[in-house]
XYZ file of C-alpha atoms in Angstrom:
710
model
C 104.232 79.120 156.901
C 105.498 82.452 158.246
C 104.390 81.507 161.751
C 106.100 78.120 161.463
C 109.317 79.756 160.269
C 109.275 82.151 163.198
C 108.432 79.441 165.711
C 105.121 81.104 166.567
C 101.882 79.425 167.578
C 99.495 78.705 164.716
C 95.793 79.474 165.032
C 93.333 76.769 164.030
C 91.435 79.436 162.060
C 94.191 79.325 159.430
C 93.284 75.704 158.717
C 89.699 76.755 157.979
C 90.838 79.641 155.775
C 93.314 77.508 153.833
C 90.747 74.796 153.198
C 87.845 77.018 152.148
C 90.000 79.173 149.890
C 91.513 76.149 148.177
C 88.118 74.493 147.732
C 86.665 77.629 146.137
C 89.480 77.851 143.582
C 89.376 74.136 142.809
C 85.608 74.085 142.314
C 85.446 77.308 140.339
C 88.211 76.508 137.853
C 89.456 72.908 137.941
C 86.061 71.211 138.347
C 84.567 73.382 135.619
C 87.440 72.538 133.273
C 86.899 68.803 133.826
C 83.118 68.979 133.400
C 83.147 71.081 130.231
C 86.425 70.227 128.465
C 87.279 66.700 129.640
C 83.889 65.046 130.183
C 81.849 67.329 127.902
C 78.674 66.967 129.954
C 75.656 67.228 127.645
C 72.519 68.933 129.023
C 70.454 67.725 126.042
C 71.024 64.034 126.849
C 68.452 62.214 128.991
C 69.870 60.570 132.111
C 68.873 57.047 133.263
C 66.672 58.594 135.944
C 64.590 60.346 133.289
C 64.506 57.446 130.821
C 63.781 54.575 133.229
C 62.084 56.227 136.231
C 60.715 53.044 137.814
C 60.071 54.649 141.210
C 62.263 52.083 142.995
C 65.905 52.723 142.107
C 65.592 55.125 139.151
C 63.981 58.367 140.206
C 64.787 61.930 138.951
C 65.580 63.796 142.157
C 65.875 67.497 142.868
C 69.595 68.344 142.762
C 69.411 69.914 146.241
C 67.977 66.758 147.761
C 70.326 64.553 145.724
C 73.365 66.529 146.895
C 72.294 65.828 150.459
C 71.755 62.145 149.709
C 75.082 61.787 147.902
C 77.024 63.593 150.606
C 75.377 61.489 153.293
C 76.064 58.324 151.310
C 79.776 58.984 150.823
C 80.387 60.356 154.319
C 81.364 57.513 156.576
C 83.973 56.855 159.224
C 86.930 57.972 157.129
C 86.687 61.790 157.319
C 86.008 61.605 161.060
C 88.274 58.822 162.295
C 91.190 58.792 159.848
C 92.341 62.417 160.284
C 92.108 62.087 164.071
C 94.388 59.047 164.024
C 96.765 60.731 161.549
C 97.195 63.655 163.958
C 99.908 61.640 165.711
C 102.166 62.635 162.784
C 101.451 66.339 163.418
C 98.849 68.667 162.006
C 100.766 69.735 158.884
C 101.202 66.523 156.793
C 97.597 65.461 157.224
C 96.106 68.882 156.523
C 98.149 69.365 153.347
C 97.176 65.942 152.010
C 93.491 66.425 152.851
C 93.300 69.698 150.899
C 95.587 68.879 147.960
C 94.386 65.298 147.686
C 90.707 66.149 147.432
C 91.150 68.810 144.751
C 93.287 66.709 142.423
C 92.257 63.134 143.299
C 89.221 62.536 145.506
C 86.749 64.992 143.998
C 87.982 64.191 140.479
C 87.327 60.481 141.005
C 83.832 61.081 142.377
C 82.770 63.375 139.535
C 84.280 61.329 136.693
C 82.882 58.006 137.943
C 79.441 59.600 138.384
C 79.553 60.928 134.822
C 80.610 57.644 133.202
C 78.082 55.622 135.212
C 75.316 58.047 134.228
C 76.291 57.513 130.580
C 75.876 53.746 131.114
C 72.425 53.447 132.697
C 73.802 53.822 136.216
C 75.867 50.635 136.043
C 78.166 49.723 138.922
C 81.916 50.245 138.774
C 82.566 46.512 138.494
C 80.129 46.069 135.626
C 81.634 49.038 133.764
C 85.102 47.523 134.210
C 83.925 44.152 132.882
C 82.372 45.716 129.781
C 85.060 48.294 128.992
C 88.295 46.509 129.989
C 87.514 42.886 129.251
C 86.715 39.587 130.963
C 90.025 39.125 132.814
C 90.514 42.602 134.215
C 86.769 43.048 134.492
C 86.216 39.945 136.599
C 89.214 40.851 138.778
C 87.731 44.332 139.221
C 84.306 42.956 140.143
C 85.781 40.608 142.753
C 88.044 43.335 144.148
C 85.273 45.927 144.237
C 82.836 43.622 146.006
C 85.384 42.313 148.524
C 86.603 45.805 149.333
C 83.057 47.066 149.690
C 82.241 44.335 152.238
C 85.339 45.275 154.265
C 84.462 48.975 154.148
C 80.887 48.385 155.275
C 82.041 46.182 158.147
C 84.459 48.846 159.405
C 81.881 51.616 159.035
C 79.407 49.538 161.026
C 82.052 48.788 163.652
C 82.607 52.491 164.277
C 78.841 52.910 164.747
C 78.801 50.029 167.223
C 81.712 51.524 169.188
C 79.986 54.919 169.291
C 76.514 53.661 170.309
C 77.396 50.748 172.587
C 76.087 51.323 176.111
C 74.826 54.782 175.057
C 71.039 55.111 175.443
C 71.138 58.752 174.334
C 72.842 57.993 171.033
C 70.891 54.801 170.344
C 67.491 56.447 170.910
C 68.279 59.585 168.903
C 69.794 57.753 165.948
C 66.990 55.188 165.956
C 64.363 57.927 165.918
C 65.756 59.314 162.659
C 64.415 56.246 160.823
C 60.659 56.887 161.384
C 61.291 60.593 160.786
C 62.811 59.755 157.399
C 59.907 57.446 156.529
C 57.473 60.255 157.317
C 59.451 62.677 155.141
C 59.492 60.215 152.238
C 55.705 59.711 152.333
C 55.140 63.443 152.873
C 57.190 64.426 149.821
C 55.898 61.617 147.635
C 52.165 61.724 148.375
C 51.054 64.320 150.929
C 52.794 67.491 149.696
C 54.712 66.721 146.478
C 57.316 69.301 145.549
C 57.426 70.987 148.975
C 61.134 70.495 149.606
C 61.543 73.569 151.809
C 58.461 72.657 153.816
C 59.479 69.084 154.523
C 63.003 70.288 155.321
C 61.752 72.545 158.110
C 59.596 69.758 159.544
C 62.398 67.195 159.305
C 65.021 69.418 160.943
C 62.608 70.308 163.754
C 61.915 66.616 164.400
C 65.646 65.883 164.283
C 66.381 68.495 166.947
C 63.556 67.037 169.026
C 65.135 63.580 168.658
C 68.466 64.894 169.922
C 66.903 66.668 172.895
C 64.676 63.728 173.805
C 67.677 61.395 173.668
C 69.177 63.109 176.685
C 65.854 62.847 178.517
C 65.632 59.125 177.733
C 69.199 58.587 178.958
C 68.240 60.040 182.342
C 64.890 58.237 182.646
C 63.679 54.751 183.389
C 63.882 53.947 179.670
C 67.673 54.136 179.721
C 68.094 50.384 180.245
C 65.853 49.650 177.242
C 68.072 51.656 174.913
C 71.384 50.607 176.484
C 72.497 47.968 174.001
C 75.575 45.766 174.008
C 77.873 45.679 170.960
C 76.580 42.247 169.942
C 72.956 43.396 170.105
C 73.810 46.440 168.000
C 75.333 44.149 165.366
C 71.974 42.383 164.974
C 70.042 45.653 164.700
C 72.493 47.101 162.182
C 72.153 44.016 159.977
C 68.347 44.286 160.117
C 68.487 47.994 159.290
C 70.934 47.477 156.400
C 68.651 44.840 154.869
C 65.520 46.983 155.211
C 67.212 50.072 153.753
C 68.421 48.057 150.760
C 65.025 46.540 149.973
C 62.813 49.612 150.508
C 62.152 52.009 147.585
C 64.843 54.656 147.368
C 62.393 57.537 147.902
C 60.901 56.012 151.074
C 63.897 55.715 153.403
C 67.303 56.157 151.786
C 66.964 59.615 150.213
C 64.956 61.389 152.956
C 67.088 59.885 155.741
C 70.324 60.892 154.062
C 68.919 64.328 153.243
C 67.851 64.754 156.866
C 71.168 63.655 158.329
C 72.999 66.013 155.984
C 71.529 68.989 157.809
C 72.921 67.724 161.075
C 76.286 66.953 159.520
C 76.687 70.250 157.706
C 75.165 72.211 160.581
C 77.593 70.741 163.106
C 80.633 71.278 160.884
C 79.614 74.873 160.047
C 79.045 75.518 163.749
C 82.480 74.104 164.525
C 84.119 76.241 161.820
C 82.398 79.337 163.168
C 83.506 78.478 166.695
C 87.101 78.120 165.510
C 86.974 81.559 163.890
C 85.437 83.140 166.993
C 87.555 81.454 169.662
C 90.796 81.262 167.615
C 92.287 78.293 169.511
C 95.921 77.460 168.824
C 97.111 74.131 167.471
C 98.836 72.414 170.389
C 100.081 69.399 168.459
C 103.483 69.786 166.781
C 103.491 70.593 163.070
C 105.440 67.367 162.430
C 106.079 64.947 165.302
C 108.995 62.547 165.712
C 106.612 59.666 165.007
C 106.405 60.786 161.372
C 110.014 59.760 160.882
C 110.667 56.865 163.249
C 107.444 55.001 162.512
C 106.958 54.066 166.164
C 103.732 55.946 166.808
C 101.563 54.688 169.672
C 98.335 55.251 167.732
C 99.405 53.283 164.660
C 102.813 52.006 163.619
C 104.525 52.973 160.390
C 106.250 56.010 158.904
C 104.617 59.060 157.347
C 104.929 57.533 153.888
C 102.783 55.679 153.103
C 100.667 55.361 156.237
C 99.476 58.924 156.768
C 97.824 58.756 153.328
C 96.313 55.358 154.035
C 95.038 56.383 157.472
C 93.356 59.615 156.358
C 91.586 57.707 153.572
C 88.156 59.245 152.901
C 89.137 62.791 153.801
C 91.242 63.134 150.642
C 90.262 60.289 148.304
C 88.006 57.305 148.876
C 87.260 54.292 146.740
C 83.994 53.824 148.625
C 82.740 56.994 146.939
C 83.133 55.334 143.556
C 80.561 52.758 144.668
C 78.034 55.473 145.504
C 78.902 57.461 142.354
C 78.231 54.319 140.299
C 75.413 53.053 142.490
C 72.467 55.065 143.737
C 73.340 58.612 142.602
C 73.573 58.070 138.794
C 70.119 56.515 138.930
C 68.667 59.718 140.409
C 70.564 62.598 138.789
C 68.421 64.847 136.582
C 71.054 66.226 134.181
C 74.616 65.339 133.206
C 75.636 68.915 133.929
C 74.884 68.358 137.628
C 77.867 65.988 138.080
C 80.085 68.954 138.996
C 77.785 70.121 141.787
C 77.003 66.678 143.167
C 80.197 64.721 142.464
C 82.944 67.303 142.952
C 81.015 69.516 145.379
C 79.990 66.775 147.802
C 83.572 65.507 148.033
C 84.805 69.011 148.879
C 82.231 69.048 151.666
C 83.554 65.756 153.014
C 87.126 67.042 152.867
C 85.962 70.020 154.930
C 84.737 67.554 157.541
C 88.184 65.931 157.584
C 89.886 69.318 158.080
C 87.578 70.030 161.011
C 88.332 66.575 162.461
C 92.134 66.908 162.380
C 91.862 70.465 163.706
C 89.645 69.375 166.601
C 92.171 66.676 167.508
C 95.152 69.037 167.296
C 93.689 71.742 169.566
C 93.605 69.205 172.395
C 96.543 68.909 174.714
C 98.847 66.331 173.029
C 99.149 64.404 176.285
C 95.375 63.939 176.451
C 95.281 63.023 172.752
C 97.842 60.224 173.142
C 96.222 59.008 176.365
C 92.939 58.537 174.503
C 94.384 56.897 171.395
C 97.217 54.654 172.649
C 96.350 51.104 173.666
C 96.700 49.818 177.270
C 99.585 47.633 176.108
C 101.535 50.840 175.415
C 100.515 53.229 178.223
C 99.158 50.876 180.880
C 95.742 50.993 182.452
C 96.253 53.584 185.206
C 96.414 57.368 185.074
C 99.886 57.388 186.575
C 101.366 54.864 184.139
C 99.771 56.677 181.189
C 101.106 60.050 182.340
C 104.610 58.678 182.890
C 104.769 56.944 179.507
C 103.409 59.880 177.522
C 105.691 62.346 179.320
C 108.668 60.198 178.306
C 107.733 60.921 174.685
C 108.090 64.654 175.292
C 104.367 65.443 175.755
C 103.923 66.490 179.375
C 100.688 65.416 181.041
C 99.713 64.671 184.637
C 97.269 62.163 186.134
C 95.239 65.129 187.391
C 94.851 66.469 183.847
C 93.642 63.111 182.560
C 91.175 62.762 185.436
C 89.874 66.298 184.907
C 89.342 65.674 181.174
C 87.223 62.600 181.902
C 85.274 64.377 184.636
C 84.481 67.323 182.357
C 82.480 65.057 180.037
C 81.033 62.852 182.798
C 83.050 59.782 181.819
C 84.808 57.476 184.269
C 87.956 57.399 182.140
C 89.188 58.508 178.731
C 92.214 56.224 178.665
C 92.633 54.156 175.491
C 89.361 55.248 173.903
C 90.772 54.207 170.560
C 89.100 54.543 167.186
C 89.186 58.327 166.881
C 85.514 59.009 167.587
C 85.863 59.882 171.328
C 88.894 62.092 170.572
C 86.968 64.030 167.952
C 84.021 64.331 170.339
C 86.246 65.774 173.080
C 87.807 68.241 170.642
C 84.395 69.314 169.363
C 83.122 69.716 172.901
C 86.113 71.800 173.974
C 85.696 74.204 171.040
C 81.903 74.511 171.107
C 81.726 74.881 174.883
C 83.810 78.056 174.658
C 81.043 79.893 172.814
C 77.959 77.917 173.884
C 77.574 77.147 177.570
C 81.103 77.032 178.913
C 82.409 74.166 181.037
C 78.897 73.319 182.211
C 78.000 72.235 178.657
C 81.097 70.106 178.013
C 79.275 66.871 178.777
C 76.333 67.803 176.549
C 78.540 68.666 173.586
C 80.676 65.552 174.056
C 77.705 63.183 173.954
C 76.083 65.206 171.183
C 79.263 64.735 169.127
C 79.277 60.976 169.776
C 75.706 60.767 168.494
C 76.541 63.051 165.561
C 79.361 60.738 164.493
C 77.167 57.640 164.685
C 74.474 59.283 162.540
C 77.142 60.525 160.155
C 78.493 57.028 159.575
C 75.218 55.104 159.580
C 74.035 56.857 156.407
C 76.983 55.368 154.499
C 75.983 51.864 155.574
C 72.497 52.001 154.069
C 73.705 53.463 150.760
C 76.644 51.048 150.630
C 74.442 48.019 151.254
C 72.169 49.067 148.418
C 75.151 49.421 146.093
C 76.316 45.964 147.164
C 72.887 44.660 146.228
C 73.293 46.120 142.725
C 76.671 44.373 142.354
C 75.287 41.000 143.459
C 72.254 41.337 141.170
C 74.481 42.126 138.170
C 76.879 39.281 139.002
C 74.141 36.635 139.330
C 72.342 37.861 136.217
C 75.567 37.600 134.205
C 76.105 33.928 135.046
C 73.363 32.608 132.763
C 70.451 34.090 130.779
C 67.966 32.201 132.963
C 69.071 34.399 135.880
C 68.511 37.610 133.944
C 65.502 38.458 136.077
C 67.821 39.017 139.041
C 68.752 42.352 137.509
C 65.133 43.559 137.577
C 64.626 46.371 140.061
C 60.988 45.454 140.692
C 61.370 41.714 141.424
C 61.241 41.496 145.210
C 62.676 37.939 145.630
C 65.816 38.917 143.713
C 66.165 42.137 145.676
C 65.719 40.322 148.994
C 68.165 37.531 148.103
C 70.937 39.859 146.930
C 70.440 42.192 149.912
C 70.592 39.238 152.282
C 73.903 38.070 150.800
C 75.471 41.507 151.255
C 74.363 42.087 154.852
C 75.322 38.529 155.828
C 78.889 39.051 154.588
C 79.582 42.414 156.200
C 77.602 41.343 159.255
C 79.972 38.394 159.722
C 83.068 40.604 159.527
C 81.406 43.053 161.927
C 80.783 40.221 164.399
C 84.453 39.198 164.130
C 85.539 42.788 164.778
C 83.291 43.179 167.821
C 84.776 40.025 169.367
C 88.432 40.714 168.452
C 90.787 40.686 171.510
C 92.957 43.499 170.136
C 89.953 45.675 169.389
C 88.183 45.391 166.073
C 89.097 48.875 164.945
C 92.791 48.138 165.441
C 92.529 44.931 163.433
C 90.260 46.086 160.625
C 91.133 49.777 160.123
C 94.542 49.159 158.437
C 92.835 46.784 156.015
C 90.067 49.344 155.598
C 92.492 52.119 154.672
C 94.469 50.042 152.180
C 91.336 48.531 150.637
C 89.690 51.910 150.309
C 92.648 53.418 148.470
C 93.072 50.326 146.272
C 89.440 50.691 145.242
C 90.053 54.351 144.373
C 92.976 53.260 142.203
C 90.726 50.753 140.417
C 88.103 53.452 139.812
C 90.669 55.869 138.403
C 92.116 53.091 136.212
C 88.671 52.411 134.732
C 88.119 56.141 134.137
C 91.537 56.427 132.484
C 90.619 53.594 130.110
C 87.360 55.338 129.214
C 89.116 58.636 128.510
C 91.647 56.876 126.263
C 88.979 54.869 124.420
C 86.935 58.027 123.818
C 89.928 59.717 122.172
C 90.657 62.258 124.898
C 94.381 61.583 125.248
C 95.260 65.226 125.814
C 93.123 65.189 128.977
C 93.999 61.729 130.301
C 96.458 63.201 132.843
C 93.454 64.330 134.904
C 92.908 60.748 136.104
C 96.333 59.262 135.317
C 98.287 61.449 137.762
C 96.186 60.622 140.859
C 96.057 56.989 139.707
C 99.855 56.792 139.633
C 100.197 58.328 143.091
C 97.574 56.059 144.634
C 99.083 52.974 143.024
C 102.497 53.758 144.513
C 101.094 54.545 147.972
C 98.679 51.644 148.275
C 100.926 48.940 146.880
C 103.781 50.098 149.135
C 101.459 49.998 152.143
C 100.138 46.587 151.150
C 103.666 45.181 150.895
C 104.655 46.579 154.293
C 101.467 45.412 156.033
C 101.961 41.879 154.732
C 105.741 41.410 154.798
C 107.202 43.902 157.287
C 109.277 42.217 160.001
C 107.910 44.595 162.654
C 104.955 42.897 164.430
C 103.395 46.308 164.994
C 103.233 46.803 161.202
C 103.334 43.445 159.417
C 100.477 40.962 159.709
C 102.695 37.912 159.146
C 105.185 39.111 161.756
C 102.344 39.580 164.257
C 101.025 36.138 163.439
C 104.449 34.579 164.015
C 104.926 36.517 167.264
C 101.679 35.293 168.809
C 102.096 31.778 167.399
C 105.498 31.608 169.089
C 103.801 32.761 172.275
C 101.267 29.941 171.960
C 104.034 27.395 171.386
C 105.864 28.679 174.480
C 102.683 28.820 176.563
C 103.165 32.565 177.107
C 100.446 35.241 177.105
C 101.355 38.357 175.144
C 99.896 41.905 175.523
C 96.302 42.150 174.363
C 95.382 38.551 175.152
C 93.641 37.397 178.327
C 93.939 33.678 177.619
C 95.108 31.215 174.987
C 91.804 31.488 173.111
C 92.551 35.181 172.624
C 96.050 34.292 171.428
C 94.640 31.919 168.809
C 92.060 34.504 167.747
C 94.809 37.079 167.182
C 96.782 34.576 165.109
C 93.733 33.773 162.989
C 92.851 37.444 162.493
C 96.420 38.369 161.519
C 96.476 35.502 159.020
C 93.140 36.611 157.579
C 94.294 40.240 157.318
C 97.496 39.228 155.528
C 95.651 36.986 153.089
C 93.039 39.640 152.307
C 95.641 42.379 151.809
C 97.771 40.218 149.511
C 94.797 38.964 147.479
C 93.387 42.465 146.974
C 96.761 43.826 145.869
C 97.094 40.963 143.363
C 93.603 41.571 141.970
C 94.319 45.277 141.554
C 97.586 44.524 139.724
C 95.603 42.323 137.315
C 93.188 45.197 136.710
C 96.092 47.587 136.084
C 97.748 45.212 133.621
C 94.568 44.596 131.639
C 93.706 48.303 131.660
C 97.153 49.105 130.261
C 96.633 46.530 127.512
C 93.322 48.110 126.505
C 94.803 51.624 126.539
C 97.785 50.643 124.366
C 95.501 48.943 121.860
C 93.167 51.957 121.761
C 96.074 54.334 121.127
C 97.572 52.175 118.373
C 94.246 51.380 116.694
C 91.653 54.013 117.644
C 89.127 52.448 115.294
C 88.959 49.281 117.399
C 88.018 51.142 120.581
C 84.364 50.588 121.379
C 82.505 52.376 124.141
C 79.472 50.770 125.782
C 77.543 53.989 126.306
C 73.765 54.061 126.302
C 72.213 55.502 123.133
C 71.630 59.237 123.072
C 68.012 60.054 123.929
C 66.944 63.722 123.851
C 66.060 65.034 127.284
C 62.699 66.637 127.964
C 63.570 67.445 131.556
C 64.617 70.998 132.454
C 66.718 71.560 135.589
C 69.565 73.873 136.692
C 73.132 72.573 136.762
C 74.077 74.165 140.092
C 72.384 74.729 143.414
C 71.540 78.315 142.480
C 70.035 78.705 138.978
C 71.712 81.175 136.651
C 69.753 84.009 135.047
C 69.382 81.985 131.862
C 68.247 78.893 133.765
C 65.655 80.869 135.710
C 64.282 82.243 132.460
C 64.102 78.747 130.948
C 62.293 77.378 134.001
C 59.846 80.272 133.997
C 59.116 79.853 130.291
C 58.336 76.180 130.880
C 56.168 76.973 133.898
C 58.439 75.066 136.268
C 59.709 75.813 139.756
C 63.368 75.908 140.884
C 63.500 72.114 141.151
C 62.872 71.647 137.447
C 60.818 68.981 135.735
C 59.290 68.018 132.394
C 57.047 70.712 130.886
C 53.647 69.395 129.825
C 50.575 70.929 128.263
C 48.056 70.167 130.975
C 48.370 71.181 134.598
C 47.745 67.636 135.746
C 50.547 66.240 133.591
C 52.862 68.994 134.779
C 52.189 68.159 138.430
C 52.952 64.496 137.775
C 56.214 65.412 136.061
C 57.240 67.563 139.006
C 56.588 64.689 141.400
C 58.731 62.375 139.263
C 61.529 64.948 139.224
C 61.531 65.047 143.019
C 60.615 68.746 143.110
């Protein structure tokens, strides 16, 4: 703030310092207060993973491995793409929201939802809403949750397609992580149970080999084999999503997510270290003119509410509530671990978002806008792009744009929208300063592209599995004869529900790939609004549960972020549907292109009349989806308010649907590093650092350790 007041340049290292310091305080004090005083996590209560432990979905998992799985599951496109796009408003608004938002909203939602789902046999958010709020609000919540989840998965998959299309290096390296994960799952389950450190070393070594071999494949005769078109990638992603949803959780999902976490965290830590060593300055303005006039070339709309909607997952994400009420509560060993896994993993994701916006803001602003503005705005030549961007006050020359593309061995960087290429260029520029210089720019750029694809792909497999849980619960609730659909060991039910989920998001993905205006431009606004609406639904459900459990003095913990998100998301929904600006409002865009069709005139973005009609249809679909989701969420809010008022007036009528208390036999630390008391307890029980169930015989003890994922 002192540097801003004096008009001095601001070092990117201050962003790292501000984030890490804030995270440490939030985790140490605020998260502990919520876990102990608000939620009252009980270490003596058996979790669903311990009680059910069917080896398919319910499986007590070492907290270190589960943290990696959870982080990988929640980390999708949002913390990478959203902050990069929001950089057009300046580095200050986005950075403040990322840090403040995660401490008081995003991490709180993740931890509280994880706790309440664990108390209810790992039930999904929609099912919890139906049981705790009532049939009207509950059904609205289920429909909203499932629809939003399909949209989120489609957008996540679209970012993967955009990153891997025509990239043999990325496709080969990312594809190779699947057999590596399968090997790790079998290794940890059967070959060397309990050897987490051992399998970690092997997995990381194989991952590095996959990255290195990807570059070799890209420069060999195999390049054509792994150079896939966007449409081909859609098919492969659908097949992968189905397989990951059907396979046992220990075989593919957990080891793959755990493996990818090392690459994610390693890259982000390396980037943070490079920022501290090189101390680059932030070249983007603290607050740009686009924040006020709403005429940004990257996305239209003013700072409020669109910077909050665009950043999405970096500060608070409704998608996380699906993971926190999906796979993770079925694998957590102890209730006391919700702070480490729920709150801690979200802080890690927020750190990724801080690194993303920082990487974008150390680039020359002219290059940034050249990469993120559409051809309709800046033209399709270097000269037209340079002239247009310079007229905005950000000086850039055609030579600079050509040199930037040449440095990473790309023909052009113009209009590489979606955020991923911008982040890759920023990462490459920072890392090349300490590792290899200009000669390594191309390597780091393509490494970053592959890193982003791997980062996002792990959210697709976890999300598809959660969608399968929702479909199974919904079908089973229709009639008692369908009750078997809820069984986790009935393969036909698992296959049917998984097929429904991948077919739905696969269809939206196909629409996005073939969209004339670019799928990311069409779907990302809906993605951002839907994601935040889902977070509001999750916080509303948690608020109801706090009120019904008699914790009125602590209800502000979820009520304050709920109120903020409701205001932001409903305002954004209204503007996206009804704004008269075609760059903002879906209906206005629909009318603009429909008028063009009626007049026989081609408008920017369309090559022919078929494209014009496609744009009209997509705008109509976007408007309908946005309006319907907002209406469903309002129904949830109204019914939740009714339940809360009744619980306050007549506390005796409030009934919680918690699972019965069953004493826990499992011993495990609450945090990543066991305390002195926890180490003594583990030693007395003859258990290792991963914990487990103490038994009398050595054979029984070994079996218990395997079940605990040690």
